[in-house]
Amino acid sequence: MAPHMVKFSVRGTEIRLSYLFAVLLTAFALTDDSGLWLWSLLFSLFHECGHILAVLLCRGHIRRLDFQPFGIAMFLDGSDFSRPQEVFILSAGCLVNLIGACCCQGSHRVIQLMICGFNALPIGTLDGGRLSGLFLIGTLGEKRGRIAASILSFLLLGALSALGFYALFRYRRPSLLITAAYLCLTLLLKKEKLCFPV
């Protein structure tokens, strides 16, 4: 388990903020001089709240929330969701951003759509990765589905890394490359565990 900087409880739910979460926020703050990272953080929190609300609507009980660099890992107490409920929970964050985009204008709308699009990518533990994993496992079976999901994730990560290098050398913005590197790391270190990352 990664070290945590802050740990506290709210109504029986343990909240943990990781060091990596703080490091990533600092990196974006130092490399993004436009100030849009603050709005990105706010809209990302809206996204995660969509997942949390969906779990509560499905009568799930959240035992622990881990704030990680690119999302929140929710550890649930014995919650048994149906397949439609899992799809609803995984889709809820992007749905919140789409609703937010309809209510915003200009750069705020763009940020909402970018957060939605990013989380919809079928990579690793992102929402799209979880949804594509459910689909592939349901279609190909457990073993083949997991292999297919991993292959898809690494192929898309390669493309994302290439775009990250281009953005770094062309515009001197390392954010996309940092994101791709972290996603690759989480995919390589991913272990089976009783949690529901969103």
mmCIF file with all atom_site columns, C-alpha atoms in Angstrom:
data_model
loop_
_atom_site.group_PDB
_atom_site.id
_atom_site.type_symbol
_atom_site.label_atom_id
_atom_site.label_alt_id
_atom_site.label_comp_id
_atom_site.label_asym_id
_atom_site.label_entity_id
_atom_site.label_seq_id
_atom_site.pdbx_PDB_ins_code
_atom_site.Cartn_x
_atom_site.Cartn_y
_atom_site.Cartn_z
_atom_site.occupancy
_atom_site.B_iso_or_equiv
_atom_site.pdbx_formal_charge
_atom_site.auth_seq_id
_atom_site.auth_comp_id
_atom_site.auth_asym_id
_atom_site.auth_atom_id
_atom_site.pdbx_PDB_model_num
ATOM 1   C CA . MET A 1 1   ? 0.000   0.000   0.000   1.00 0.00 ? 1   MET A CA 1
ATOM 2   C CA . ALA A 1 2   ? 1.267   3.439   -0.901  1.00 0.00 ? 2   ALA A CA 1
ATOM 3   C CA . PRO A 1 3   ? 1.949   5.839   1.967   1.00 0.00 ? 3   PRO A CA 1
ATOM 4   C CA . HIS A 1 4   ? -0.798  8.317   2.780   1.00 0.00 ? 4   HIS A CA 1
ATOM 5   C CA . MET A 1 5   ? -0.441  11.897  3.823   1.00 0.00 ? 5   MET A CA 1
ATOM 6   C CA . VAL A 1 6   ? -3.879  12.465  5.359   1.00 0.00 ? 6   VAL A CA 1
ATOM 7   C CA . LYS A 1 7   ? -6.318  9.998   6.862   1.00 0.00 ? 7   LYS A CA 1
ATOM 8   C CA . PHE A 1 8   ? -9.663  10.795  8.473   1.00 0.00 ? 8   PHE A CA 1
ATOM 9   C CA . SER A 1 9   ? -13.211 9.434   8.685   1.00 0.00 ? 9   SER A CA 1
ATOM 10  C CA . VAL A 1 10  ? -16.581 10.877  7.694   1.00 0.00 ? 10  VAL A CA 1
ATOM 11  C CA . ARG A 1 11  ? -19.686 9.007   8.888   1.00 0.00 ? 11  ARG A CA 1
ATOM 12  C CA . GLY A 1 12  ? -17.924 5.668   8.967   1.00 0.00 ? 12  GLY A CA 1
ATOM 13  C CA . THR A 1 13  ? -16.099 6.120   5.667   1.00 0.00 ? 13  THR A CA 1
ATOM 14  C CA . GLU A 1 14  ? -12.320 6.366   5.858   1.00 0.00 ? 14  GLU A CA 1
ATOM 15  C CA . ILE A 1 15  ? -10.793 9.055   3.609   1.00 0.00 ? 15  ILE A CA 1
ATOM 16  C CA . ARG A 1 16  ? -7.162  8.781   2.483   1.00 0.00 ? 16  ARG A CA 1
ATOM 17  C CA . LEU A 1 17  ? -5.169  11.318  0.467   1.00 0.00 ? 17  LEU A CA 1
ATOM 18  C CA . SER A 1 18  ? -1.992  9.883   -1.036  1.00 0.00 ? 18  SER A CA 1
ATOM 19  C CA . TYR A 1 19  ? 1.357   11.598  -1.404  1.00 0.00 ? 19  TYR A CA 1
ATOM 20  C CA . LEU A 1 20  ? 1.161   11.014  -5.160  1.00 0.00 ? 20  LEU A CA 1
ATOM 21  C CA . PHE A 1 21  ? -2.122  12.916  -5.258  1.00 0.00 ? 21  PHE A CA 1
ATOM 22  C CA . ALA A 1 22  ? -0.459  15.972  -3.738  1.00 0.00 ? 22  ALA A CA 1
ATOM 23  C CA . VAL A 1 23  ? 2.654   15.592  -5.914  1.00 0.00 ? 23  VAL A CA 1
ATOM 24  C CA . LEU A 1 24  ? 0.601   15.463  -9.103  1.00 0.00 ? 24  LEU A CA 1
ATOM 25  C CA . LEU A 1 25  ? -1.439  18.518  -8.139  1.00 0.00 ? 25  LEU A CA 1
ATOM 26  C CA . THR A 1 26  ? 1.801   20.385  -7.440  1.00 0.00 ? 26  THR A CA 1
ATOM 27  C CA . ALA A 1 27  ? 3.249   19.302  -10.800 1.00 0.00 ? 27  ALA A CA 1
ATOM 28  C CA . PHE A 1 28  ? 0.210   20.537  -12.697 1.00 0.00 ? 28  PHE A CA 1
ATOM 29  C CA . ALA A 1 29  ? 0.173   23.798  -10.741 1.00 0.00 ? 29  ALA A CA 1
ATOM 30  C CA . LEU A 1 30  ? 3.835   24.450  -11.559 1.00 0.00 ? 30  LEU A CA 1
ATOM 31  C CA . THR A 1 31  ? 3.638   23.508  -15.248 1.00 0.00 ? 31  THR A CA 1
ATOM 32  C CA . ASP A 1 32  ? 0.263   25.023  -16.145 1.00 0.00 ? 32  ASP A CA 1
ATOM 33  C CA . ASP A 1 33  ? 0.480   28.801  -16.113 1.00 0.00 ? 33  ASP A CA 1
ATOM 34  C CA . SER A 1 34  ? -3.042  29.268  -17.501 1.00 0.00 ? 34  SER A CA 1
ATOM 35  C CA . GLY A 1 35  ? -4.749  28.653  -14.157 1.00 0.00 ? 35  GLY A CA 1
ATOM 36  C CA . LEU A 1 36  ? -7.154  26.198  -15.769 1.00 0.00 ? 36  LEU A CA 1
ATOM 37  C CA . TRP A 1 37  ? -5.845  23.371  -13.579 1.00 0.00 ? 37  TRP A CA 1
ATOM 38  C CA . LEU A 1 38  ? -7.999  24.666  -10.712 1.00 0.00 ? 38  LEU A CA 1
ATOM 39  C CA . TRP A 1 39  ? -11.133 24.330  -12.823 1.00 0.00 ? 39  TRP A CA 1
ATOM 40  C CA . SER A 1 40  ? -9.917  20.936  -13.978 1.00 0.00 ? 40  SER A CA 1
ATOM 41  C CA . LEU A 1 41  ? -9.599  19.839  -10.346 1.00 0.00 ? 41  LEU A CA 1
ATOM 42  C CA . LEU A 1 42  ? -13.084 21.119  -9.507  1.00 0.00 ? 42  LEU A CA 1
ATOM 43  C CA . PHE A 1 43  ? -14.730 19.411  -12.479 1.00 0.00 ? 43  PHE A CA 1
ATOM 44  C CA . SER A 1 44  ? -12.785 16.219  -11.720 1.00 0.00 ? 44  SER A CA 1
ATOM 45  C CA . LEU A 1 45  ? -14.250 16.262  -8.209  1.00 0.00 ? 45  LEU A CA 1
ATOM 46  C CA . PHE A 1 46  ? -17.705 16.653  -9.764  1.00 0.00 ? 46  PHE A CA 1
ATOM 47  C CA . HIS A 1 47  ? -16.900 13.580  -11.862 1.00 0.00 ? 47  HIS A CA 1
ATOM 48  C CA . GLU A 1 48  ? -15.958 11.517  -8.823  1.00 0.00 ? 48  GLU A CA 1
ATOM 49  C CA . CYS A 1 49  ? -19.029 12.696  -6.919  1.00 0.00 ? 49  CYS A CA 1
ATOM 50  C CA . GLY A 1 50  ? -21.097 11.251  -9.753  1.00 0.00 ? 50  GLY A CA 1
ATOM 51  C CA . HIS A 1 51  ? -19.604 7.817   -9.081  1.00 0.00 ? 51  HIS A CA 1
ATOM 52  C CA . ILE A 1 52  ? -20.125 8.127   -5.327  1.00 0.00 ? 52  ILE A CA 1
ATOM 53  C CA . LEU A 1 53  ? -23.760 9.181   -5.784  1.00 0.00 ? 53  LEU A CA 1
ATOM 54  C CA . ALA A 1 54  ? -24.338 6.256   -8.147  1.00 0.00 ? 54  ALA A CA 1
ATOM 55  C CA . VAL A 1 55  ? -22.973 3.798   -5.555  1.00 0.00 ? 55  VAL A CA 1
ATOM 56  C CA . LEU A 1 56  ? -25.271 5.247   -2.899  1.00 0.00 ? 56  LEU A CA 1
ATOM 57  C CA . LEU A 1 57  ? -28.265 5.102   -5.267  1.00 0.00 ? 57  LEU A CA 1
ATOM 58  C CA . CYS A 1 58  ? -27.475 1.417   -5.824  1.00 0.00 ? 58  CYS A CA 1
ATOM 59  C CA . ARG A 1 59  ? -27.506 0.971   -2.019  1.00 0.00 ? 59  ARG A CA 1
ATOM 60  C CA . GLY A 1 60  ? -23.794 0.289   -1.804  1.00 0.00 ? 60  GLY A CA 1
ATOM 61  C CA . HIS A 1 61  ? -21.831 1.078   1.351   1.00 0.00 ? 61  HIS A CA 1
ATOM 62  C CA . ILE A 1 62  ? -18.471 2.814   0.945   1.00 0.00 ? 62  ILE A CA 1
ATOM 63  C CA . ARG A 1 63  ? -15.953 1.635   3.526   1.00 0.00 ? 63  ARG A CA 1
ATOM 64  C CA . ARG A 1 64  ? -12.985 3.670   2.280   1.00 0.00 ? 64  ARG A CA 1
ATOM 65  C CA . LEU A 1 65  ? -12.144 6.332   -0.307  1.00 0.00 ? 65  LEU A CA 1
ATOM 66  C CA . ASP A 1 66  ? -8.560  6.595   -1.545  1.00 0.00 ? 66  ASP A CA 1
ATOM 67  C CA . PHE A 1 67  ? -7.761  9.831   -3.382  1.00 0.00 ? 67  PHE A CA 1
ATOM 68  C CA . GLN A 1 68  ? -5.256  8.761   -6.016  1.00 0.00 ? 68  GLN A CA 1
ATOM 69  C CA . PRO A 1 69  ? -3.601  10.867  -8.734  1.00 0.00 ? 69  PRO A CA 1
ATOM 70  C CA . PHE A 1 70  ? -6.182  10.059  -11.422 1.00 0.00 ? 70  PHE A CA 1
ATOM 71  C CA . GLY A 1 71  ? -9.296  9.163   -9.545  1.00 0.00 ? 71  GLY A CA 1
ATOM 72  C CA . ILE A 1 72  ? -10.766 7.700   -6.407  1.00 0.00 ? 72  ILE A CA 1
ATOM 73  C CA . ALA A 1 73  ? -10.617 4.038   -5.394  1.00 0.00 ? 73  ALA A CA 1
ATOM 74  C CA . MET A 1 74  ? -13.764 3.074   -3.528  1.00 0.00 ? 74  MET A CA 1
ATOM 75  C CA . PHE A 1 75  ? -13.550 0.105   -1.185  1.00 0.00 ? 75  PHE A CA 1
ATOM 76  C CA . LEU A 1 76  ? -17.008 -1.288  -0.597  1.00 0.00 ? 76  LEU A CA 1
ATOM 77  C CA . ASP A 1 77  ? -18.396 -3.430  2.227   1.00 0.00 ? 77  ASP A CA 1
ATOM 78  C CA . GLY A 1 78  ? -19.867 -6.573  0.701   1.00 0.00 ? 78  GLY A CA 1
ATOM 79  C CA . SER A 1 79  ? -21.781 -4.738  -2.028  1.00 0.00 ? 79  SER A CA 1
ATOM 80  C CA . ASP A 1 80  ? -23.032 -7.088  -4.752  1.00 0.00 ? 80  ASP A CA 1
ATOM 81  C CA . PHE A 1 81  ? -23.966 -5.102  -7.848  1.00 0.00 ? 81  PHE A CA 1
ATOM 82  C CA . SER A 1 82  ? -25.736 -6.413  -10.910 1.00 0.00 ? 82  SER A CA 1
ATOM 83  C CA . ARG A 1 83  ? -24.130 -5.866  -14.316 1.00 0.00 ? 83  ARG A CA 1
ATOM 84  C CA . PRO A 1 84  ? -26.473 -2.937  -15.170 1.00 0.00 ? 84  PRO A CA 1
ATOM 85  C CA . GLN A 1 85  ? -25.638 -1.338  -11.814 1.00 0.00 ? 85  GLN A CA 1
ATOM 86  C CA . GLU A 1 86  ? -21.899 -1.691  -12.464 1.00 0.00 ? 86  GLU A CA 1
ATOM 87  C CA . VAL A 1 87  ? -22.332 -0.026  -15.863 1.00 0.00 ? 87  VAL A CA 1
ATOM 88  C CA . PHE A 1 88  ? -24.379 2.760   -14.263 1.00 0.00 ? 88  PHE A CA 1
ATOM 89  C CA . ILE A 1 89  ? -21.769 3.372   -11.550 1.00 0.00 ? 89  ILE A CA 1
ATOM 90  C CA . LEU A 1 90  ? -18.875 3.429   -14.028 1.00 0.00 ? 90  LEU A CA 1
ATOM 91  C CA . SER A 1 91  ? -20.748 5.723   -16.423 1.00 0.00 ? 91  SER A CA 1
ATOM 92  C CA . ALA A 1 92  ? -22.011 8.154   -13.778 1.00 0.00 ? 92  ALA A CA 1
ATOM 93  C CA . GLY A 1 93  ? -18.865 10.299  -13.641 1.00 0.00 ? 93  GLY A CA 1
ATOM 94  C CA . CYS A 1 94  ? -18.817 10.966  -17.384 1.00 0.00 ? 94  CYS A CA 1
ATOM 95  C CA . LEU A 1 95  ? -22.551 11.624  -17.319 1.00 0.00 ? 95  LEU A CA 1
ATOM 96  C CA . VAL A 1 96  ? -22.019 14.339  -14.692 1.00 0.00 ? 96  VAL A CA 1
ATOM 97  C CA . ASN A 1 97  ? -19.363 15.968  -16.879 1.00 0.00 ? 97  ASN A CA 1
ATOM 98  C CA . LEU A 1 98  ? -21.638 15.858  -19.935 1.00 0.00 ? 98  LEU A CA 1
ATOM 99  C CA . ILE A 1 99  ? -24.413 17.517  -17.958 1.00 0.00 ? 99  ILE A CA 1
ATOM 100 C CA . GLY A 1 100 ? -21.899 20.082  -16.713 1.00 0.00 ? 100 GLY A CA 1
ATOM 101 C CA . ALA A 1 101 ? -20.710 20.751  -20.262 1.00 0.00 ? 101 ALA A CA 1
ATOM 102 C CA . CYS A 1 102 ? -24.289 21.550  -21.275 1.00 0.00 ? 102 CYS A CA 1
ATOM 103 C CA . CYS A 1 103 ? -24.448 24.104  -18.448 1.00 0.00 ? 103 CYS A CA 1
ATOM 104 C CA . CYS A 1 104 ? -21.059 25.733  -19.158 1.00 0.00 ? 104 CYS A CA 1
ATOM 105 C CA . GLN A 1 105 ? -19.581 27.845  -21.910 1.00 0.00 ? 105 GLN A CA 1
ATOM 106 C CA . GLY A 1 106 ? -16.168 28.488  -23.396 1.00 0.00 ? 106 GLY A CA 1
ATOM 107 C CA . SER A 1 107 ? -13.132 26.930  -21.749 1.00 0.00 ? 107 SER A CA 1
ATOM 108 C CA . HIS A 1 108 ? -15.187 25.488  -18.894 1.00 0.00 ? 108 HIS A CA 1
ATOM 109 C CA . ARG A 1 109 ? -17.228 23.445  -21.360 1.00 0.00 ? 109 ARG A CA 1
ATOM 110 C CA . VAL A 1 110 ? -14.048 22.261  -23.047 1.00 0.00 ? 110 VAL A CA 1
ATOM 111 C CA . ILE A 1 111 ? -12.574 21.154  -19.711 1.00 0.00 ? 111 ILE A CA 1
ATOM 112 C CA . GLN A 1 112 ? -15.711 19.216  -18.823 1.00 0.00 ? 112 GLN A CA 1
ATOM 113 C CA . LEU A 1 113 ? -15.656 17.441  -22.196 1.00 0.00 ? 113 LEU A CA 1
ATOM 114 C CA . MET A 1 114 ? -11.925 16.721  -21.905 1.00 0.00 ? 114 MET A CA 1
ATOM 115 C CA . ILE A 1 115 ? -12.381 15.142  -18.459 1.00 0.00 ? 115 ILE A CA 1
ATOM 116 C CA . CYS A 1 116 ? -15.268 13.094  -19.799 1.00 0.00 ? 116 CYS A CA 1
ATOM 117 C CA . GLY A 1 117 ? -13.300 11.999  -22.861 1.00 0.00 ? 117 GLY A CA 1
ATOM 118 C CA . PHE A 1 118 ? -10.184 11.172  -20.860 1.00 0.00 ? 118 PHE A CA 1
ATOM 119 C CA . ASN A 1 119 ? -12.048 9.008   -18.357 1.00 0.00 ? 119 ASN A CA 1
ATOM 120 C CA . ALA A 1 120 ? -13.924 7.280   -21.191 1.00 0.00 ? 120 ALA A CA 1
ATOM 121 C CA . LEU A 1 121 ? -10.646 5.984   -22.685 1.00 0.00 ? 121 LEU A CA 1
ATOM 122 C CA . PRO A 1 122 ? -10.594 2.168   -22.533 1.00 0.00 ? 122 PRO A CA 1
ATOM 123 C CA . ILE A 1 123 ? -7.339  2.118   -20.570 1.00 0.00 ? 123 ILE A CA 1
ATOM 124 C CA . GLY A 1 124 ? -6.608  0.261   -17.326 1.00 0.00 ? 124 GLY A CA 1
ATOM 125 C CA . THR A 1 125 ? -8.512  1.556   -14.318 1.00 0.00 ? 125 THR A CA 1
ATOM 126 C CA . LEU A 1 126 ? -10.153 4.495   -16.085 1.00 0.00 ? 126 LEU A CA 1
ATOM 127 C CA . ASP A 1 127 ? -13.937 4.334   -16.415 1.00 0.00 ? 127 ASP A CA 1
ATOM 128 C CA . GLY A 1 128 ? -13.669 3.323   -20.063 1.00 0.00 ? 128 GLY A CA 1
ATOM 129 C CA . GLY A 1 129 ? -11.121 0.663   -19.180 1.00 0.00 ? 129 GLY A CA 1
ATOM 130 C CA . ARG A 1 130 ? -13.457 -0.839  -16.585 1.00 0.00 ? 130 ARG A CA 1
ATOM 131 C CA . LEU A 1 131 ? -16.417 -0.718  -18.970 1.00 0.00 ? 131 LEU A CA 1
ATOM 132 C CA . SER A 1 132 ? -14.469 -2.273  -21.835 1.00 0.00 ? 132 SER A CA 1
ATOM 133 C CA . GLY A 1 133 ? -13.198 -4.917  -19.395 1.00 0.00 ? 133 GLY A CA 1
ATOM 134 C CA . LEU A 1 134 ? -16.763 -5.805  -18.414 1.00 0.00 ? 134 LEU A CA 1
ATOM 135 C CA . PHE A 1 135 ? -17.747 -6.051  -22.081 1.00 0.00 ? 135 PHE A CA 1
ATOM 136 C CA . LEU A 1 136 ? -14.724 -8.108  -23.145 1.00 0.00 ? 136 LEU A CA 1
ATOM 137 C CA . ILE A 1 137 ? -14.968 -10.506 -20.201 1.00 0.00 ? 137 ILE A CA 1
ATOM 138 C CA . GLY A 1 138 ? -18.678 -10.939 -20.849 1.00 0.00 ? 138 GLY A CA 1
ATOM 139 C CA . THR A 1 139 ? -18.000 -11.582 -24.533 1.00 0.00 ? 139 THR A CA 1
ATOM 140 C CA . LEU A 1 140 ? -14.759 -13.579 -24.498 1.00 0.00 ? 140 LEU A CA 1
ATOM 141 C CA . GLY A 1 141 ? -14.768 -15.089 -21.034 1.00 0.00 ? 141 GLY A CA 1
ATOM 142 C CA . GLU A 1 142 ? -12.728 -14.246 -17.944 1.00 0.00 ? 142 GLU A CA 1
ATOM 143 C CA . LYS A 1 143 ? -9.203  -15.140 -19.112 1.00 0.00 ? 143 LYS A CA 1
ATOM 144 C CA . ARG A 1 144 ? -9.411  -14.017 -22.745 1.00 0.00 ? 144 ARG A CA 1
ATOM 145 C CA . GLY A 1 145 ? -11.347 -10.912 -21.809 1.00 0.00 ? 145 GLY A CA 1
ATOM 146 C CA . ARG A 1 146 ? -8.690  -9.755  -19.337 1.00 0.00 ? 146 ARG A CA 1
ATOM 147 C CA . ILE A 1 147 ? -5.917  -10.406 -21.871 1.00 0.00 ? 147 ILE A CA 1
ATOM 148 C CA . ALA A 1 148 ? -7.795  -8.488  -24.571 1.00 0.00 ? 148 ALA A CA 1
ATOM 149 C CA . ALA A 1 149 ? -8.449  -5.587  -22.176 1.00 0.00 ? 149 ALA A CA 1
ATOM 150 C CA . SER A 1 150 ? -4.742  -5.402  -21.254 1.00 0.00 ? 150 SER A CA 1
ATOM 151 C CA . ILE A 1 151 ? -3.657  -5.444  -24.898 1.00 0.00 ? 151 ILE A CA 1
ATOM 152 C CA . LEU A 1 152 ? -6.138  -2.680  -25.743 1.00 0.00 ? 152 LEU A CA 1
ATOM 153 C CA . SER A 1 153 ? -4.918  -0.614  -22.794 1.00 0.00 ? 153 SER A CA 1
ATOM 154 C CA . PHE A 1 154 ? -1.244  -0.864  -23.755 1.00 0.00 ? 154 PHE A CA 1
ATOM 155 C CA . LEU A 1 155 ? -1.938  -0.047  -27.420 1.00 0.00 ? 155 LEU A CA 1
ATOM 156 C CA . LEU A 1 156 ? -3.826  3.098   -26.463 1.00 0.00 ? 156 LEU A CA 1
ATOM 157 C CA . LEU A 1 157 ? -1.184  4.001   -23.884 1.00 0.00 ? 157 LEU A CA 1
ATOM 158 C CA . GLY A 1 158 ? 1.423   3.847   -26.646 1.00 0.00 ? 158 GLY A CA 1
ATOM 159 C CA . ALA A 1 159 ? -0.570  6.319   -28.713 1.00 0.00 ? 159 ALA A CA 1
ATOM 160 C CA . LEU A 1 160 ? -1.137  8.547   -25.673 1.00 0.00 ? 160 LEU A CA 1
ATOM 161 C CA . SER A 1 161 ? 2.587   8.488   -24.856 1.00 0.00 ? 161 SER A CA 1
ATOM 162 C CA . ALA A 1 162 ? 3.437   9.512   -28.421 1.00 0.00 ? 162 ALA A CA 1
ATOM 163 C CA . LEU A 1 163 ? 1.072   12.464  -28.149 1.00 0.00 ? 163 LEU A CA 1
ATOM 164 C CA . GLY A 1 164 ? 2.623   13.285  -24.774 1.00 0.00 ? 164 GLY A CA 1
ATOM 165 C CA . PHE A 1 165 ? 6.130   13.449  -26.268 1.00 0.00 ? 165 PHE A CA 1
ATOM 166 C CA . TYR A 1 166 ? 4.825   15.621  -29.091 1.00 0.00 ? 166 TYR A CA 1
ATOM 167 C CA . ALA A 1 167 ? 3.181   18.027  -26.642 1.00 0.00 ? 167 ALA A CA 1
ATOM 168 C CA . LEU A 1 168 ? 6.361   18.131  -24.577 1.00 0.00 ? 168 LEU A CA 1
ATOM 169 C CA . PHE A 1 169 ? 8.722   18.970  -27.449 1.00 0.00 ? 169 PHE A CA 1
ATOM 170 C CA . ARG A 1 170 ? 6.305   21.081  -29.480 1.00 0.00 ? 170 ARG A CA 1
ATOM 171 C CA . TYR A 1 171 ? 4.556   23.071  -26.748 1.00 0.00 ? 171 TYR A CA 1
ATOM 172 C CA . ARG A 1 172 ? 6.772   22.345  -23.700 1.00 0.00 ? 172 ARG A CA 1
ATOM 173 C CA . ARG A 1 173 ? 3.793   20.986  -21.761 1.00 0.00 ? 173 ARG A CA 1
ATOM 174 C CA . PRO A 1 174 ? 4.567   17.721  -19.925 1.00 0.00 ? 174 PRO A CA 1
ATOM 175 C CA . SER A 1 175 ? 1.070   17.143  -18.481 1.00 0.00 ? 175 SER A CA 1
ATOM 176 C CA . LEU A 1 176 ? -0.030  14.559  -21.057 1.00 0.00 ? 176 LEU A CA 1
ATOM 177 C CA . LEU A 1 177 ? 3.245   12.644  -20.820 1.00 0.00 ? 177 LEU A CA 1
ATOM 178 C CA . ILE A 1 178 ? 3.037   12.613  -17.003 1.00 0.00 ? 178 ILE A CA 1
ATOM 179 C CA . THR A 1 179 ? -0.501  11.283  -17.304 1.00 0.00 ? 179 THR A CA 1
ATOM 180 C CA . ALA A 1 180 ? 0.508   8.544   -19.745 1.00 0.00 ? 180 ALA A CA 1
ATOM 181 C CA . ALA A 1 181 ? 3.455   7.501   -17.561 1.00 0.00 ? 181 ALA A CA 1
ATOM 182 C CA . TYR A 1 182 ? 1.280   7.237   -14.476 1.00 0.00 ? 182 TYR A CA 1
ATOM 183 C CA . LEU A 1 183 ? -1.405  5.231   -16.288 1.00 0.00 ? 183 LEU A CA 1
ATOM 184 C CA . CYS A 1 184 ? 1.261   2.872   -17.606 1.00 0.00 ? 184 CYS A CA 1
ATOM 185 C CA . LEU A 1 185 ? 2.664   2.440   -14.089 1.00 0.00 ? 185 LEU A CA 1
ATOM 186 C CA . THR A 1 186 ? -0.749  1.697   -12.577 1.00 0.00 ? 186 THR A CA 1
ATOM 187 C CA . LEU A 1 187 ? -1.451  -0.822  -15.332 1.00 0.00 ? 187 LEU A CA 1
ATOM 188 C CA . LEU A 1 188 ? 1.857   -2.617  -14.761 1.00 0.00 ? 188 LEU A CA 1
ATOM 189 C CA . LEU A 1 189 ? 1.411   -2.697  -10.982 1.00 0.00 ? 189 LEU A CA 1
ATOM 190 C CA . LYS A 1 190 ? -2.300  -3.482  -11.026 1.00 0.00 ? 190 LYS A CA 1
ATOM 191 C CA . LYS A 1 191 ? -3.271  -6.291  -8.690  1.00 0.00 ? 191 LYS A CA 1
ATOM 192 C CA . GLU A 1 192 ? -6.568  -7.986  -8.078  1.00 0.00 ? 192 GLU A CA 1
ATOM 193 C CA . LYS A 1 193 ? -8.192  -6.574  -4.953  1.00 0.00 ? 193 LYS A CA 1
ATOM 194 C CA . LEU A 1 194 ? -11.602 -6.172  -3.404  1.00 0.00 ? 194 LEU A CA 1
ATOM 195 C CA . CYS A 1 195 ? -12.251 -2.621  -4.412  1.00 0.00 ? 195 CYS A CA 1
ATOM 196 C CA . PHE A 1 196 ? -14.125 -0.671  -7.041  1.00 0.00 ? 196 PHE A CA 1
ATOM 197 C CA . PRO A 1 197 ? -11.805 1.926   -8.607  1.00 0.00 ? 197 PRO A CA 1
ATOM 198 C CA . VAL A 1 198 ? -13.626 4.735   -10.384 1.00 0.00 ? 198 VAL A CA 1
#
